[in-house]
Short mmCIF file of N, CA, C and O and ligand atoms in Angstrom, two decimals:
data_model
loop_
_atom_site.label_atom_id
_atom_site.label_comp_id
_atom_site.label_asym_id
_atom_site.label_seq_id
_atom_site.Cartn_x
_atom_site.Cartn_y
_atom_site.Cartn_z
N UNK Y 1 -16.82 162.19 -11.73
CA UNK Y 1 -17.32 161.88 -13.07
C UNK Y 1 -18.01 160.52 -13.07
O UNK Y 1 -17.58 159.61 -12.35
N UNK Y 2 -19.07 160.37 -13.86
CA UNK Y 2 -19.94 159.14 -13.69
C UNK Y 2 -19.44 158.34 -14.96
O UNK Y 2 -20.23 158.14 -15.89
N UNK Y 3 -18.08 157.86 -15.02
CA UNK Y 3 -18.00 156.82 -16.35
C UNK Y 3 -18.21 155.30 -15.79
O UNK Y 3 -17.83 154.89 -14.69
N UNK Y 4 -18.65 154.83 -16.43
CA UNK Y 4 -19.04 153.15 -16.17
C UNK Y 4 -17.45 152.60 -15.66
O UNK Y 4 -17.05 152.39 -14.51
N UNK Y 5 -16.60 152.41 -17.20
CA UNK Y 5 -15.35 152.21 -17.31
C UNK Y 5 -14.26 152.83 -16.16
O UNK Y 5 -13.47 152.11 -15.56
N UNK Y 6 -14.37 154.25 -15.96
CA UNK Y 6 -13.83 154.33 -14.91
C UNK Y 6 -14.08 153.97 -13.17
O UNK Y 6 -13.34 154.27 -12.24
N UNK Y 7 -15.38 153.24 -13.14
CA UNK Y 7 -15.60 152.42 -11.59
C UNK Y 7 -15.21 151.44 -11.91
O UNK Y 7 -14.83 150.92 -10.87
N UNK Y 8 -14.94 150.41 -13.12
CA UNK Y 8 -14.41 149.13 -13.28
C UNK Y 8 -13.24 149.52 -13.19
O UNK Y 8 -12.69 148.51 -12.76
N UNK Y 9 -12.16 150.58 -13.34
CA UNK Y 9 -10.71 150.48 -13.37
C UNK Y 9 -10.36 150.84 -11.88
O UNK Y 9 -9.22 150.58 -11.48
N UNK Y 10 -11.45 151.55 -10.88
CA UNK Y 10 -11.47 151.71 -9.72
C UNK Y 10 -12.14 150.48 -9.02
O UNK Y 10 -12.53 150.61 -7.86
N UNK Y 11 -12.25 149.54 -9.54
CA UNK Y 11 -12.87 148.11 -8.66
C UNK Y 11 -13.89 148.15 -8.06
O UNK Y 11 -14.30 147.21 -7.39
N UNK Y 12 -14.66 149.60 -8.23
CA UNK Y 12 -16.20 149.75 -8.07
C UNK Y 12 -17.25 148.85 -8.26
O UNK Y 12 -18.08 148.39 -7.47
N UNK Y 13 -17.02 148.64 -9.74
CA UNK Y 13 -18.05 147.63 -10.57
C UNK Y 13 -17.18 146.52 -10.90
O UNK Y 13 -16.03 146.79 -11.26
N UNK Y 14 -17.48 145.47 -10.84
CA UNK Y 14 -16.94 144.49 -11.14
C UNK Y 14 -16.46 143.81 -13.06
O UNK Y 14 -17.04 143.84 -14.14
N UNK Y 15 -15.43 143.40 -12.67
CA UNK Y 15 -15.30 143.11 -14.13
C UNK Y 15 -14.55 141.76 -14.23
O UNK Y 15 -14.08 141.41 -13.14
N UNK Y 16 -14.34 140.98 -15.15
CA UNK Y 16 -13.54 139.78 -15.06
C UNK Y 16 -12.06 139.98 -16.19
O UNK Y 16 -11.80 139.63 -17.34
N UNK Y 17 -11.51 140.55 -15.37
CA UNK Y 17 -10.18 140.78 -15.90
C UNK Y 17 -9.24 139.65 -16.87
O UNK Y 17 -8.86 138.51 -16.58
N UNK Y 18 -9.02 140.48 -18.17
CA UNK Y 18 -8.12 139.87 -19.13
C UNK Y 18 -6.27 139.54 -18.98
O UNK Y 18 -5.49 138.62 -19.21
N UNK Y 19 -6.24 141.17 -18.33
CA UNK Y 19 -5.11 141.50 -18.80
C UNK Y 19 -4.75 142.99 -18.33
O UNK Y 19 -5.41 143.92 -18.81
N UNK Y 20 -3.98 143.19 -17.63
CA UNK Y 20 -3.51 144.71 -17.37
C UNK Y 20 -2.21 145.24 -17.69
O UNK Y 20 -1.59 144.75 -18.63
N UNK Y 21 -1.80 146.05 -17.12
CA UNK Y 21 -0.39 147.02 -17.19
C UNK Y 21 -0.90 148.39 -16.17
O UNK Y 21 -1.88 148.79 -15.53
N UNK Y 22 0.48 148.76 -16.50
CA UNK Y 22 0.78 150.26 -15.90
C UNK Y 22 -0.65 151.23 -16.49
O UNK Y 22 -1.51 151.83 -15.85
N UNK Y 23 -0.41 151.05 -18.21
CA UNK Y 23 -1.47 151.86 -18.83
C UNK Y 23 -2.62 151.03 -18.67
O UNK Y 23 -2.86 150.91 -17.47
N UNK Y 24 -3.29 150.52 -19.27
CA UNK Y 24 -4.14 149.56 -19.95
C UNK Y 24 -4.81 148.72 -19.18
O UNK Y 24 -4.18 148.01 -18.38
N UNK Y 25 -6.12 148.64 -19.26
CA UNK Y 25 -6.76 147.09 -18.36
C UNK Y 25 -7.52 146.58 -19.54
O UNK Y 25 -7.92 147.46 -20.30
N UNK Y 26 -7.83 145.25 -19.87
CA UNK Y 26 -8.43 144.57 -20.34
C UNK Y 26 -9.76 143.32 -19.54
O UNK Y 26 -9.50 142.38 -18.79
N UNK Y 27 -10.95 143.71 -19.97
CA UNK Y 27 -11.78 143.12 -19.48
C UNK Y 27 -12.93 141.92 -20.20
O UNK Y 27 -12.80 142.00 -21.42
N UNK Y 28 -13.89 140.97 -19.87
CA UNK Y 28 -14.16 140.75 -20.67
C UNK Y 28 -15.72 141.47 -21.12
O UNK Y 28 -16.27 141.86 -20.09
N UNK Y 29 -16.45 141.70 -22.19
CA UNK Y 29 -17.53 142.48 -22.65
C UNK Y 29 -18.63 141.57 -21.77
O UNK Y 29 -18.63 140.34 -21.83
N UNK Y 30 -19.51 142.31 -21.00
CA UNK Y 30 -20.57 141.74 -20.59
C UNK Y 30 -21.71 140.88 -21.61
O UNK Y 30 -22.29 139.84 -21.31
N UNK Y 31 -21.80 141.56 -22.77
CA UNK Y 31 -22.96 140.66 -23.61
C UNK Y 31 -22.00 140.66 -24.74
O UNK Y 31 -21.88 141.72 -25.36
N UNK Y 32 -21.19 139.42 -25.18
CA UNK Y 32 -20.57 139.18 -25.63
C UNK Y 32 -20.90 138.98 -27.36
O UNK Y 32 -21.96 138.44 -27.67
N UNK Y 33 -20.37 139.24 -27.97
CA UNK Y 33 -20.76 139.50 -29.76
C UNK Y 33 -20.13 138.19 -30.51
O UNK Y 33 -20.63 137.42 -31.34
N UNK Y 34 -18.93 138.23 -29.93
CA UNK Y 34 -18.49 136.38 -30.57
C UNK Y 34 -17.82 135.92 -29.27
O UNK Y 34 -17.70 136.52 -28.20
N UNK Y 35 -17.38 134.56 -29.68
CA UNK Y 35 -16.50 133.83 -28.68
C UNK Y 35 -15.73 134.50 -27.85
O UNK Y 35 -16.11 134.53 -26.68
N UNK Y 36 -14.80 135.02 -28.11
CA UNK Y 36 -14.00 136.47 -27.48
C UNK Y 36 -14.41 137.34 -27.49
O UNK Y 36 -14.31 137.73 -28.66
N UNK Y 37 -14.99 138.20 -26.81
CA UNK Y 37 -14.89 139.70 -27.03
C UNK Y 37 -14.42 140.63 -25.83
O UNK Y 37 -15.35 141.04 -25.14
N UNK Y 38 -13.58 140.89 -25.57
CA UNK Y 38 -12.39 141.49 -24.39
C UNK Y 38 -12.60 143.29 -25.05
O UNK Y 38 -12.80 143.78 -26.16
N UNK Y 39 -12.42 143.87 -23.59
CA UNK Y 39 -12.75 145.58 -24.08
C UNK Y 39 -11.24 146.15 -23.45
O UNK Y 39 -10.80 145.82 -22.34
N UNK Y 40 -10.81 146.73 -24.06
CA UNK Y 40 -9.70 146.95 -23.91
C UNK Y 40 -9.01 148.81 -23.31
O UNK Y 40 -8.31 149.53 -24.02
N UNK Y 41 -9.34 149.07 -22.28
CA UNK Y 41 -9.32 150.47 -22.26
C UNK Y 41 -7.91 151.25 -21.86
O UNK Y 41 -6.89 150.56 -21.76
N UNK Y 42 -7.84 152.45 -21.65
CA UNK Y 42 -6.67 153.24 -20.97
C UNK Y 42 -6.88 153.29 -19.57
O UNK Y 42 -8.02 153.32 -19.08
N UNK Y 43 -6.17 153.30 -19.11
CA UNK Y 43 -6.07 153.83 -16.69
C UNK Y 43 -6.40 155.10 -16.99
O UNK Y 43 -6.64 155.66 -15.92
N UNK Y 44 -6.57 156.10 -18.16
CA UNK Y 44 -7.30 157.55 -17.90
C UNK Y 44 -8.27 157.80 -18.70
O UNK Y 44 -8.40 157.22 -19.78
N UNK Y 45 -9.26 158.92 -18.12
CA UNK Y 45 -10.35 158.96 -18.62
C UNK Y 45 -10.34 159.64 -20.25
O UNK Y 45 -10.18 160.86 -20.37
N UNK Y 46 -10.51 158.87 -21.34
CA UNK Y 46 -10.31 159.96 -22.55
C UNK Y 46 -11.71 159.49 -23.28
O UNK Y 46 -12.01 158.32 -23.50
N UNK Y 47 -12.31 160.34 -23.54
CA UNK Y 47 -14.11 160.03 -23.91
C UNK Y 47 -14.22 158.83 -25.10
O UNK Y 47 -14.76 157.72 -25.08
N UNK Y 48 -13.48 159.56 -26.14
CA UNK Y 48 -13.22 158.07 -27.42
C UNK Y 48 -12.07 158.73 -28.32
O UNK Y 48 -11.24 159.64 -28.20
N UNK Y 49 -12.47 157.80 -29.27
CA UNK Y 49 -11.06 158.21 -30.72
C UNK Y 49 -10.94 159.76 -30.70
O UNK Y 49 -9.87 160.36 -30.75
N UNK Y 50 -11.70 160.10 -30.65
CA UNK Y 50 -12.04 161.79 -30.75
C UNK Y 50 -11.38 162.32 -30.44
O UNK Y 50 -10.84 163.21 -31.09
N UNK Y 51 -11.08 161.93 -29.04
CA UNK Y 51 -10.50 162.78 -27.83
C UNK Y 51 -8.75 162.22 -27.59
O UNK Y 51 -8.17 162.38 -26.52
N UNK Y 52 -8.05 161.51 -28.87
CA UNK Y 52 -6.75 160.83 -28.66
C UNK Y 52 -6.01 162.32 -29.28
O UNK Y 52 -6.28 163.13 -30.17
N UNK Y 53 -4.78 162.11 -28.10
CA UNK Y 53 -3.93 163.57 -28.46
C UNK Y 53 -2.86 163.60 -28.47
O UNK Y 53 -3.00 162.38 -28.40
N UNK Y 54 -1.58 163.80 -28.49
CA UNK Y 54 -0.36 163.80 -28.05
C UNK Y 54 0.36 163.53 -26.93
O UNK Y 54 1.47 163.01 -26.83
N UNK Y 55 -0.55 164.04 -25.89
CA UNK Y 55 -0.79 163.42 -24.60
C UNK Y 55 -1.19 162.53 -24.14
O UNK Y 55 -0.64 162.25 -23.08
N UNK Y 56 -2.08 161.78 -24.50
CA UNK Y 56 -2.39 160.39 -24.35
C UNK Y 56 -2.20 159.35 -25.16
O UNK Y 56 -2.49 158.16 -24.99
N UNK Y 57 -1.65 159.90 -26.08
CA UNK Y 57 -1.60 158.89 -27.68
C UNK Y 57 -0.58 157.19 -26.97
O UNK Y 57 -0.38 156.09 -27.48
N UNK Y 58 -0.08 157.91 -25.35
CA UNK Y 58 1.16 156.26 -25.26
C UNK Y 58 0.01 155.34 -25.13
O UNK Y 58 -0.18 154.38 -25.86
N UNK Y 59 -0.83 155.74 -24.04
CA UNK Y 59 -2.30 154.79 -23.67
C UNK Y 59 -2.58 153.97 -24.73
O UNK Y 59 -2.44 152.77 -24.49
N UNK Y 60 -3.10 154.42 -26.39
CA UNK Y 60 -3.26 154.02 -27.56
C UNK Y 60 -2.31 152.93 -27.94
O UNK Y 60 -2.67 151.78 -28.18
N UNK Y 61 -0.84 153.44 -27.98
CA UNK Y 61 0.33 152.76 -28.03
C UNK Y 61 -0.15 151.09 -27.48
O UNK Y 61 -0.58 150.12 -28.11
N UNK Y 62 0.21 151.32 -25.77
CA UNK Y 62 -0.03 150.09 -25.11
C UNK Y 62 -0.99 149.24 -25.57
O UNK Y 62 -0.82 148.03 -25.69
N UNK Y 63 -2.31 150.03 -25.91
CA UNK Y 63 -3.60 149.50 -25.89
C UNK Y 63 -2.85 148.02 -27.33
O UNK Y 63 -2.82 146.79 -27.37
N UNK Y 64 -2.51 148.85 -28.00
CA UNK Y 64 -2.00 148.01 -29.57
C UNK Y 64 -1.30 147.18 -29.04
O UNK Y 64 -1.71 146.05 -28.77
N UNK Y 65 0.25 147.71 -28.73
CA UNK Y 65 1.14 146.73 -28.26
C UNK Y 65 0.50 145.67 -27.10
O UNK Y 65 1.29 144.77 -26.80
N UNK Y 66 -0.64 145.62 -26.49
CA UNK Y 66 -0.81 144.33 -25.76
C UNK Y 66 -1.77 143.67 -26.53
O UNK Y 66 -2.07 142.52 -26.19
N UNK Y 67 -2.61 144.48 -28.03
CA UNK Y 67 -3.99 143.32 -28.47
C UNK Y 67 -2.56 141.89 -28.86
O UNK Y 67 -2.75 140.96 -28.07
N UNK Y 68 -1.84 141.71 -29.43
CA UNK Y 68 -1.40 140.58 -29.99
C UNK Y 68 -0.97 139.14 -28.95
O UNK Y 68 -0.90 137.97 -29.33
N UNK Y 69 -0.67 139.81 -27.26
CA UNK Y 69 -0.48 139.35 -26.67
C UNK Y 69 -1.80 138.47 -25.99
O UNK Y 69 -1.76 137.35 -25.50
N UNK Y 70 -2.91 139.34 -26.12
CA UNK Y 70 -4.13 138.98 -25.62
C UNK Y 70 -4.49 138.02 -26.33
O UNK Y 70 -4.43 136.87 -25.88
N UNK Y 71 -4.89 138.25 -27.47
CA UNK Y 71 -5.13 137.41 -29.06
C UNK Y 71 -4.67 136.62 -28.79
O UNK Y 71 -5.51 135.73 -28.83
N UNK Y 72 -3.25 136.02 -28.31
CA UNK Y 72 -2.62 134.45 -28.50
C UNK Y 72 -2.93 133.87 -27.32
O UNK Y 72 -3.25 132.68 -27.35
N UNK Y 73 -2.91 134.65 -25.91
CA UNK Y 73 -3.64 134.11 -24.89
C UNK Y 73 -4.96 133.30 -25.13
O UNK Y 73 -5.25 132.19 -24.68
N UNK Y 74 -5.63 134.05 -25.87
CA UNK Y 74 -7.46 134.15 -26.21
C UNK Y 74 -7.41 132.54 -27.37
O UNK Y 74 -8.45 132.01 -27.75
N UNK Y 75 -6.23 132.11 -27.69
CA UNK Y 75 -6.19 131.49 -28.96
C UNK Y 75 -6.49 132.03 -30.21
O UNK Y 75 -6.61 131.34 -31.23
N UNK Y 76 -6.62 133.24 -30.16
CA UNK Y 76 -7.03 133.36 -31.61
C UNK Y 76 -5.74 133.69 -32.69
O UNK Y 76 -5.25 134.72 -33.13
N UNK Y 77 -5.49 132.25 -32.86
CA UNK Y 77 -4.49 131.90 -33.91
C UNK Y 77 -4.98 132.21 -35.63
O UNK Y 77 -4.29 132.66 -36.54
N UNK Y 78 -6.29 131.82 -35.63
CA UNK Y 78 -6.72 132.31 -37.15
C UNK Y 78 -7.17 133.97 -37.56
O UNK Y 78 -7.59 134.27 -38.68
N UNK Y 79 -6.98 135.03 -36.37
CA UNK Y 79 -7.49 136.49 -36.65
C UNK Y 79 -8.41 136.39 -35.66
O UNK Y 79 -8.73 135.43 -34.96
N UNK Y 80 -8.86 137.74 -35.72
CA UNK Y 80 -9.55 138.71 -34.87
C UNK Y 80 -10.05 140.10 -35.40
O UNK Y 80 -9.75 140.34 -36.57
N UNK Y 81 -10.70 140.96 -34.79
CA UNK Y 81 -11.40 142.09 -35.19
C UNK Y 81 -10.79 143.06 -33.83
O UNK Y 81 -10.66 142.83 -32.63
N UNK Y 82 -10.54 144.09 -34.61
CA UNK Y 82 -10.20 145.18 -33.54
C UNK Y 82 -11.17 146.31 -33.60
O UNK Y 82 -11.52 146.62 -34.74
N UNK Y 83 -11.84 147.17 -32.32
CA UNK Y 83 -12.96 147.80 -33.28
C UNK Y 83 -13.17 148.85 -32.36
O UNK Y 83 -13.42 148.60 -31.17
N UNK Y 84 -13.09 150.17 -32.86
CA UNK Y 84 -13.91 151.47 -31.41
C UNK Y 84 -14.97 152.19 -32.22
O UNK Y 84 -14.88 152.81 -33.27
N UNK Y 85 -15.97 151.93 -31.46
CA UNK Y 85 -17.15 152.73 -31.82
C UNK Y 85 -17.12 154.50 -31.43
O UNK Y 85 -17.10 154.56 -30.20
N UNK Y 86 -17.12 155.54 -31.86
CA UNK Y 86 -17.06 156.81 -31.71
C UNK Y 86 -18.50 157.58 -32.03
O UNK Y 86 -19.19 157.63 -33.05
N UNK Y 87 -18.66 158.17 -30.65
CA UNK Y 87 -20.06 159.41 -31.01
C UNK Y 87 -21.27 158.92 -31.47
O UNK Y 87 -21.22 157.85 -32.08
N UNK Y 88 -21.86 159.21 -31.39
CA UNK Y 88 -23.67 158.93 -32.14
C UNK Y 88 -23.05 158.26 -32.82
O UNK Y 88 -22.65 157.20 -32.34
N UNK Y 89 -22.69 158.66 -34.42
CA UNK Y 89 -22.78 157.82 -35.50
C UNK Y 89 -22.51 156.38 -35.06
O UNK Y 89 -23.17 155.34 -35.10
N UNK Y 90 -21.39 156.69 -34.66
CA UNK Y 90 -20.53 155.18 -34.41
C UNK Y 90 -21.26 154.43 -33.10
O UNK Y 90 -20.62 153.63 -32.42
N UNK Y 91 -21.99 154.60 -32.94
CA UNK Y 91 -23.05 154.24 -32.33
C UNK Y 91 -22.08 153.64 -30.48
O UNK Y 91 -21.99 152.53 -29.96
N UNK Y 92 -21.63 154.78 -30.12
CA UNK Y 92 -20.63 154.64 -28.57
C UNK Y 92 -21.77 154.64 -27.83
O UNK Y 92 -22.73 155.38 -28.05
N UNK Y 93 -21.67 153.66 -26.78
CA UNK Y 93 -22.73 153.83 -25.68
C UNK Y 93 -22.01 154.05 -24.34
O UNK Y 93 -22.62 154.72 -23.50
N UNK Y 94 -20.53 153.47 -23.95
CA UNK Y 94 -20.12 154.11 -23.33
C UNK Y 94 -18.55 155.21 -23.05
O UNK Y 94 -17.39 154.80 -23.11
N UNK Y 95 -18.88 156.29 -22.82
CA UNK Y 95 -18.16 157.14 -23.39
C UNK Y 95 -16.64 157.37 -22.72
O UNK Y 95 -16.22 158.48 -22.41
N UNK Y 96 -16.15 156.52 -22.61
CA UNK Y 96 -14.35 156.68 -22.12
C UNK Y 96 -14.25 155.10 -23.38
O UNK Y 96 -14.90 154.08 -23.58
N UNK Y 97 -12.94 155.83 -23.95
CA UNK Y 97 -12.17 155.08 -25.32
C UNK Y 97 -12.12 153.98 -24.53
O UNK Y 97 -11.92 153.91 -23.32
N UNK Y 98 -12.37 152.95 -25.51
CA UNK Y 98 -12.68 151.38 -25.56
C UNK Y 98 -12.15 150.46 -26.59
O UNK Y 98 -12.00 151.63 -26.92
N UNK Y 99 -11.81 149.81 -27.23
CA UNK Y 99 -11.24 148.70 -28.24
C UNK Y 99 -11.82 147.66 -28.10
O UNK Y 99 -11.53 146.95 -27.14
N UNK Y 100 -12.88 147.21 -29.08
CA UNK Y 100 -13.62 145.52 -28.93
C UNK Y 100 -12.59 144.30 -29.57
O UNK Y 100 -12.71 144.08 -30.78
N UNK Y 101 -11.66 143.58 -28.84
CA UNK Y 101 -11.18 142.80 -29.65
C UNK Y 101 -11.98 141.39 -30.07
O UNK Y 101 -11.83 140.39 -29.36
N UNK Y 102 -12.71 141.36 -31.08
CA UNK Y 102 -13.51 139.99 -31.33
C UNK Y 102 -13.35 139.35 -31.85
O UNK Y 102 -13.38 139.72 -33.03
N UNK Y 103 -12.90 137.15 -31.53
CA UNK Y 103 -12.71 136.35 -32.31
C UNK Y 103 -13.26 135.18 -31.76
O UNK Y 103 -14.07 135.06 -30.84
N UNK Y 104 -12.79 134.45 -32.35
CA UNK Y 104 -13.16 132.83 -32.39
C UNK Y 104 -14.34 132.46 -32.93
O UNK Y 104 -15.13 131.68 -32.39
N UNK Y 105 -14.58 133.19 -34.40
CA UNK Y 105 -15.46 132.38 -34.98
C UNK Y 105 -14.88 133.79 -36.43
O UNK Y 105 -14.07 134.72 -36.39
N UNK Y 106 -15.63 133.37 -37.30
CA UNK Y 106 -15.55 134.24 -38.69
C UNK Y 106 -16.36 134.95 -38.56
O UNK Y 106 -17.52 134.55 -38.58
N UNK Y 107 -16.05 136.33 -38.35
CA UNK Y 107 -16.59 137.33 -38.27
C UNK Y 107 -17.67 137.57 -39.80
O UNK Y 107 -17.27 137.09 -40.86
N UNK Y 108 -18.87 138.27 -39.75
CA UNK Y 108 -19.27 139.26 -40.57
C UNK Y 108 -18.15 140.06 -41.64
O UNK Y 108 -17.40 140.85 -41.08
N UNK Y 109 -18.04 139.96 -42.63
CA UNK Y 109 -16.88 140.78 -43.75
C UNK Y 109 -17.87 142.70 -43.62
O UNK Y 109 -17.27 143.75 -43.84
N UNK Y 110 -19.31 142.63 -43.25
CA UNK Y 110 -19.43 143.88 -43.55
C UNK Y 110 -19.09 144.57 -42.14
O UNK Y 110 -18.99 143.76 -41.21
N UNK Y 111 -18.87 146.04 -41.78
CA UNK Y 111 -18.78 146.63 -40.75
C UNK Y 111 -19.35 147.77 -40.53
O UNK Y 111 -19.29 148.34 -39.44
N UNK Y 112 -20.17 148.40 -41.91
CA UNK Y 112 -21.10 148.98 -41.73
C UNK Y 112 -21.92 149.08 -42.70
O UNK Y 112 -22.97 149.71 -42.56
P1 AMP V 1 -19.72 150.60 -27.25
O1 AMP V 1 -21.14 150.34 -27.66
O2 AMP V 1 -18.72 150.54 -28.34
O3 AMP V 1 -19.63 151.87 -26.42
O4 AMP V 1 -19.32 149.40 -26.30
C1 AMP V 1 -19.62 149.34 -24.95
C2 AMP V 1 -19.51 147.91 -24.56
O5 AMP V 1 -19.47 147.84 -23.15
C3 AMP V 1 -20.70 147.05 -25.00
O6 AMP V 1 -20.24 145.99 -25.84
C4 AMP V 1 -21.28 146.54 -23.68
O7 AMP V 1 -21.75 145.21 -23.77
C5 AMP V 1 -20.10 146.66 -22.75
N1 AMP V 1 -20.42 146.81 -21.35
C6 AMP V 1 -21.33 147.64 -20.80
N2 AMP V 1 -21.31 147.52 -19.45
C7 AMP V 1 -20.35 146.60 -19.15
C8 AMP V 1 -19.85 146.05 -17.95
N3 AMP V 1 -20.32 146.41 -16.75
N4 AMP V 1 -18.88 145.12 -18.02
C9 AMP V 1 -18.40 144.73 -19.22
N5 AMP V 1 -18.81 145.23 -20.40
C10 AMP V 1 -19.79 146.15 -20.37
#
């Protein structure tokens, strides 16, 4: 399978690592949107929100249970943005589930 995300979790493509686990790797976003912006994925291939199931829903789990840990690493003591883009609309460009965590500055209030 040709996913971007999955040659970075295979050390194919290079990435500058946040943060991992058993489930979960955290990387940082190549063209970065604010001060922080760390991409946060699953160790298996699941296309996006779309595709979260009963079966993979722990991946999701982790993904949550480590943003707060990242966040205080990252400093972001005043908030952050958590964010997955899904399908055309949601304008996904690459297609294995992703989480943008973005801070260190005041975000935009609109989101779409
Ligand atoms: P999305 O548009 O929600 O699918 O987000 C994909 C994100 O992946 C974008 O913010 C890209 O900047 C980021 N991205 C693409 N290629 C890489 C890469 N090789 N390393 C890190 N981030 C990447």
């Amino acid at each position: 399978m040709d996913c971007l995300f999955c040659k970075i979790l295979k050390g194919e493509i290079p990435s500058t690592k946040v943060y991992e686990n058993e489930w979960i790797y955290a990387f940082r976003d190549i063209a970065p949107q604010a001060p922080t912006h760390v991409l946060i994925i699953p160790r298996v291939h699941v296309t996006s929100a779309d595709g979260i199931t009963a079966e993979n829903s722990l991946y999701v789990a982790k993904i949550f249970e480590a943003i707060p840990e990242i966040a205080k690493a990252e400093g972001l003591t005043n908030g952050y943005r958590v964010i997955t883009n899904c399908g055309e609309n949601g304008c996904q460009s690459v297609k294995h589930l992703h989480f943008h965590l973005l801070g260190g500055r005041k975000l935009p209030e609109q989101m779409g």
